mmCIF file of C-alpha atoms in Angstrom:
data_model
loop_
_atom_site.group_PDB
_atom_site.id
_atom_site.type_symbol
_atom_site.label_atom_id
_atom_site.label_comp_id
_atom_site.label_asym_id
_atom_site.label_seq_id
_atom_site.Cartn_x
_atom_site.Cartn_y
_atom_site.Cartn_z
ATOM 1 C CA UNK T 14 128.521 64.136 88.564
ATOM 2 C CA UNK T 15 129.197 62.369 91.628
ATOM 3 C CA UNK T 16 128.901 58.607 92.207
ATOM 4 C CA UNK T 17 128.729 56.923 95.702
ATOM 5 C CA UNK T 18 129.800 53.128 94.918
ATOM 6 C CA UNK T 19 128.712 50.646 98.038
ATOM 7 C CA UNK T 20 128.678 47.152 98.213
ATOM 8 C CA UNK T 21 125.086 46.417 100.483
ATOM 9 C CA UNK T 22 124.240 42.714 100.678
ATOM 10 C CA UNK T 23 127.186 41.811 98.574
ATOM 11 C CA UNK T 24 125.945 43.771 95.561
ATOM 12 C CA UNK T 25 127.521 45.882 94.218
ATOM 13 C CA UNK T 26 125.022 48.937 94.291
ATOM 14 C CA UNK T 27 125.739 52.990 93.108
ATOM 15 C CA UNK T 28 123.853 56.629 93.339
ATOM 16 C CA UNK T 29 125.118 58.860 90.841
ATOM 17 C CA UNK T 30 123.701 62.687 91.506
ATOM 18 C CA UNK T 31 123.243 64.709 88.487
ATOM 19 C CA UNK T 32 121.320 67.885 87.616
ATOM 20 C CA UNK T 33 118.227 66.424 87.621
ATOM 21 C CA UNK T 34 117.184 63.403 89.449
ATOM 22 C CA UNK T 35 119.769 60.606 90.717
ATOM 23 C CA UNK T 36 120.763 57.431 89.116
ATOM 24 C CA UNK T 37 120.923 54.173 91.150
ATOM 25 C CA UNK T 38 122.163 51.529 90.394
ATOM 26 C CA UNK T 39 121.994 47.810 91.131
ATOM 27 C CA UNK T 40 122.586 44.092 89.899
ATOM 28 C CA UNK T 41 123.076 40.458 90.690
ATOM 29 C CA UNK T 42 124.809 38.078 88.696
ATOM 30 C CA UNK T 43 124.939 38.379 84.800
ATOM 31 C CA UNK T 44 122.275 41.529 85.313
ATOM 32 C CA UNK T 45 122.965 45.073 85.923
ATOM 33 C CA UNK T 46 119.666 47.230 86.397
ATOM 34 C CA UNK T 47 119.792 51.174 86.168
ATOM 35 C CA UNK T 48 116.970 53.718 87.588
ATOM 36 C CA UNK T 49 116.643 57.126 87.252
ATOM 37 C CA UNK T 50 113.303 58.967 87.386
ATOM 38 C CA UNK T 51 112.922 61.106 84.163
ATOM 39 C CA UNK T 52 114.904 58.157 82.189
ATOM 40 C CA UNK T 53 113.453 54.972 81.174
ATOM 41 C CA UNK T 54 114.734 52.063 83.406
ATOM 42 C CA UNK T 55 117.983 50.231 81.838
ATOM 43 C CA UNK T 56 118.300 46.111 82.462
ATOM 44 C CA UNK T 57 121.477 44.775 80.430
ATOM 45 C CA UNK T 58 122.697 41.139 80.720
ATOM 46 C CA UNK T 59 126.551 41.680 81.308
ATOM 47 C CA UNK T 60 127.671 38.028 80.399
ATOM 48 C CA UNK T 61 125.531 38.529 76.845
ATOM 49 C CA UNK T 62 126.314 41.991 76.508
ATOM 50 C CA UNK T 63 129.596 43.325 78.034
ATOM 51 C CA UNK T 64 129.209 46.399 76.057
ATOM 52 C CA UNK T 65 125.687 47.376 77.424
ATOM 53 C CA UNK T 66 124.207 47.800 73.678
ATOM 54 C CA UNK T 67 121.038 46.352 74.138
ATOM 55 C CA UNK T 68 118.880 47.308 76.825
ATOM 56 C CA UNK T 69 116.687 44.170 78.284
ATOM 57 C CA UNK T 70 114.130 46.536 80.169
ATOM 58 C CA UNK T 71 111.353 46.752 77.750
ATOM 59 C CA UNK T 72 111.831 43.052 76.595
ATOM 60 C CA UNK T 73 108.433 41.063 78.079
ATOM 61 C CA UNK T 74 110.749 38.211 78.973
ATOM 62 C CA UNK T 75 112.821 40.416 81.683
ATOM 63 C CA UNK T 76 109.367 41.964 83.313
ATOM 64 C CA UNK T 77 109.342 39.831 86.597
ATOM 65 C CA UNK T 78 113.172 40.300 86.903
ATOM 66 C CA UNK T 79 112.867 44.181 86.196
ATOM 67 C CA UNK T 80 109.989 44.502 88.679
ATOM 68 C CA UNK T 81 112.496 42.891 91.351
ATOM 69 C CA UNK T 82 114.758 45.511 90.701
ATOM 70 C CA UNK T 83 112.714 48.269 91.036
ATOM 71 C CA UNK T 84 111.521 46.820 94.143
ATOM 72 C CA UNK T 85 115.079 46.775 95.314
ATOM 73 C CA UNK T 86 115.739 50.016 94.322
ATOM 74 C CA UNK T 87 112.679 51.432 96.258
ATOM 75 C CA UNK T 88 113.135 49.435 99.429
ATOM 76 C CA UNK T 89 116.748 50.941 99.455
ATOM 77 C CA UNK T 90 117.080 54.341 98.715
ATOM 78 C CA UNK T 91 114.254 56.794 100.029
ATOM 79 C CA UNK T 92 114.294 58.673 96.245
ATOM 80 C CA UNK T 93 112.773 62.212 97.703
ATOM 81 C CA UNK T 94 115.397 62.834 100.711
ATOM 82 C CA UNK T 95 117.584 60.758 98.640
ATOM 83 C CA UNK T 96 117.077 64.057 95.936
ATOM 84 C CA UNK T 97 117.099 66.814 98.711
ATOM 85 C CA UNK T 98 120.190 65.898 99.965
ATOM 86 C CA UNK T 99 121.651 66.268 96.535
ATOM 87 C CA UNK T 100 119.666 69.541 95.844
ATOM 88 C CA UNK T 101 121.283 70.619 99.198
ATOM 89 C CA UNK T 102 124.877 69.325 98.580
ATOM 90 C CA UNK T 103 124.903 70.880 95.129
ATOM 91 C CA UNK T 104 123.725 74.321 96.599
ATOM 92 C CA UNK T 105 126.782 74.224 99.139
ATOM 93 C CA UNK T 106 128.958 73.354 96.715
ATOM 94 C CA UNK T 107 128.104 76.317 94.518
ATOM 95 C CA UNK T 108 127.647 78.669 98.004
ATOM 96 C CA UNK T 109 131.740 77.405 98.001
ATOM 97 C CA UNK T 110 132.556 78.251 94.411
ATOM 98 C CA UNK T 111 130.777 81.433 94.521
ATOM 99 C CA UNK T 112 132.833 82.505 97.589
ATOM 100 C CA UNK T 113 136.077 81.405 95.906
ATOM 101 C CA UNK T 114 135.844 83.887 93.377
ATOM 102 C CA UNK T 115 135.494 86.824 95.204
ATOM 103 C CA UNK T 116 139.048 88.453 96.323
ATOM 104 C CA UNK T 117 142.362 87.187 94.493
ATOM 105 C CA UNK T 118 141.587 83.912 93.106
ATOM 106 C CA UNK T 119 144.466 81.055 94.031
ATOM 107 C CA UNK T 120 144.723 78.277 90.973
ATOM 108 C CA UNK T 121 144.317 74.706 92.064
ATOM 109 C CA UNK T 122 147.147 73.508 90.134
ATOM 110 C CA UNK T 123 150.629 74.464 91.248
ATOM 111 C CA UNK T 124 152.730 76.827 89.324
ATOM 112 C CA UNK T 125 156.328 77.013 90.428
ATOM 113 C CA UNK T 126 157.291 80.284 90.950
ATOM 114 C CA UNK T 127 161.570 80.040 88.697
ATOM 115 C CA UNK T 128 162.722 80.659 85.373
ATOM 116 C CA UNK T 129 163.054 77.325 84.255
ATOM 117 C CA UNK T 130 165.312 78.394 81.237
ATOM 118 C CA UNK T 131 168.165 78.344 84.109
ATOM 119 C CA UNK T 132 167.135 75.039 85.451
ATOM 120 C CA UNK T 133 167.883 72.434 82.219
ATOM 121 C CA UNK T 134 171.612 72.784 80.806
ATOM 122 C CA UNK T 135 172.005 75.476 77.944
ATOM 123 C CA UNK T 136 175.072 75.783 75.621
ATOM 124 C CA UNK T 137 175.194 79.236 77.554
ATOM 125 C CA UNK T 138 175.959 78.065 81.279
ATOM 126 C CA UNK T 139 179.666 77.093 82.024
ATOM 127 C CA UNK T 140 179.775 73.168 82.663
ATOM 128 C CA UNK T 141 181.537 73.961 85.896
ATOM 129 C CA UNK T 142 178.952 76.533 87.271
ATOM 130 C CA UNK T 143 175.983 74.048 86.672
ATOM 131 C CA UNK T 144 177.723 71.456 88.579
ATOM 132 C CA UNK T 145 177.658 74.042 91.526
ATOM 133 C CA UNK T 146 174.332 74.907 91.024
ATOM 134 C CA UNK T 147 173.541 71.527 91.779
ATOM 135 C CA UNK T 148 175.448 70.999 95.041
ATOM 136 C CA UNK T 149 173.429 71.497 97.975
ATOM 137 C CA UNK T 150 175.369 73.189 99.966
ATOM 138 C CA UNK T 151 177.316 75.244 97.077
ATOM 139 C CA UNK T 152 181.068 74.676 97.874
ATOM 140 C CA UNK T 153 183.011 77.947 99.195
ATOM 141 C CA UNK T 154 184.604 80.455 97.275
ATOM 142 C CA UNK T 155 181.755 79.915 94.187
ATOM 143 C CA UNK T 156 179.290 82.414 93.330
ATOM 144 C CA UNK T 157 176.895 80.161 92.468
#
């Protein structure tokens, strides 16, 4: 998942692309408000309910407020292009890990390329020889 936070009109506001249909987010105040097509809309008062247990959506009370939301939420993100572009980031990104496969594949992570059993002192190494070791440049007449 990737999530896009921006702060338009001093709110805090987010798009979230998953596999299916995007999540945006907005809120003002106490109230956060959560849309996503296939998933029933999410309202949560954040001063009330800092833990976001008990979604305020549904409530009749919270109708007008929801209904600004989701008039907020349409007026600012076009959902359809809004979804293409995902669809269309999402196929690049595979196009990219498809070709990264093919041929000798190169690990993200780094893996130093020593045998770290000579790097840490062992009762086996000479006190004076890892001293050299450590000297940058070794001193003359050492075989270190």
């Amino acid at each position: 998942m990737r999530t896009v936070a921006l702060h338009a009109d001093g709110r805090p506001v987010a798009v979230a692309d998953r596999r299916l249909r995007q999540c945006r987010r907005t809120g003002r105040g106490r109230y956060k408000f959560v849309h996503s097509d296939p998933d029933p809309d999410q309202l949560f008062d954040l001063e009330a309910d800092p833990l976001e247990l008990n979604n305020l959506a549904e409530a009749p009370e919270y109708q007008d407020l929801r209904k600004q939301f989701r008039d907020e939420v349409a007026s600012r993100w076009d959902t359809e292009k809004l979804h293409q572009a995902v669809l269309d980031s999402q196929r690049r990104r595979k196009l990219v890990a498809r070709a990264n496969m093919k041929g000798r594949g190169t690990p993200w992570d780094h893996h130093p390329q020593f045998d770290a059993s000579t790097q840490y002192m062992r009762n086996t190494i000479d006190l004076d020889d890892l001293e050299a070791r450590a000297r940058f440049p070794a001193p003359a007449g050492n075989g270190a």
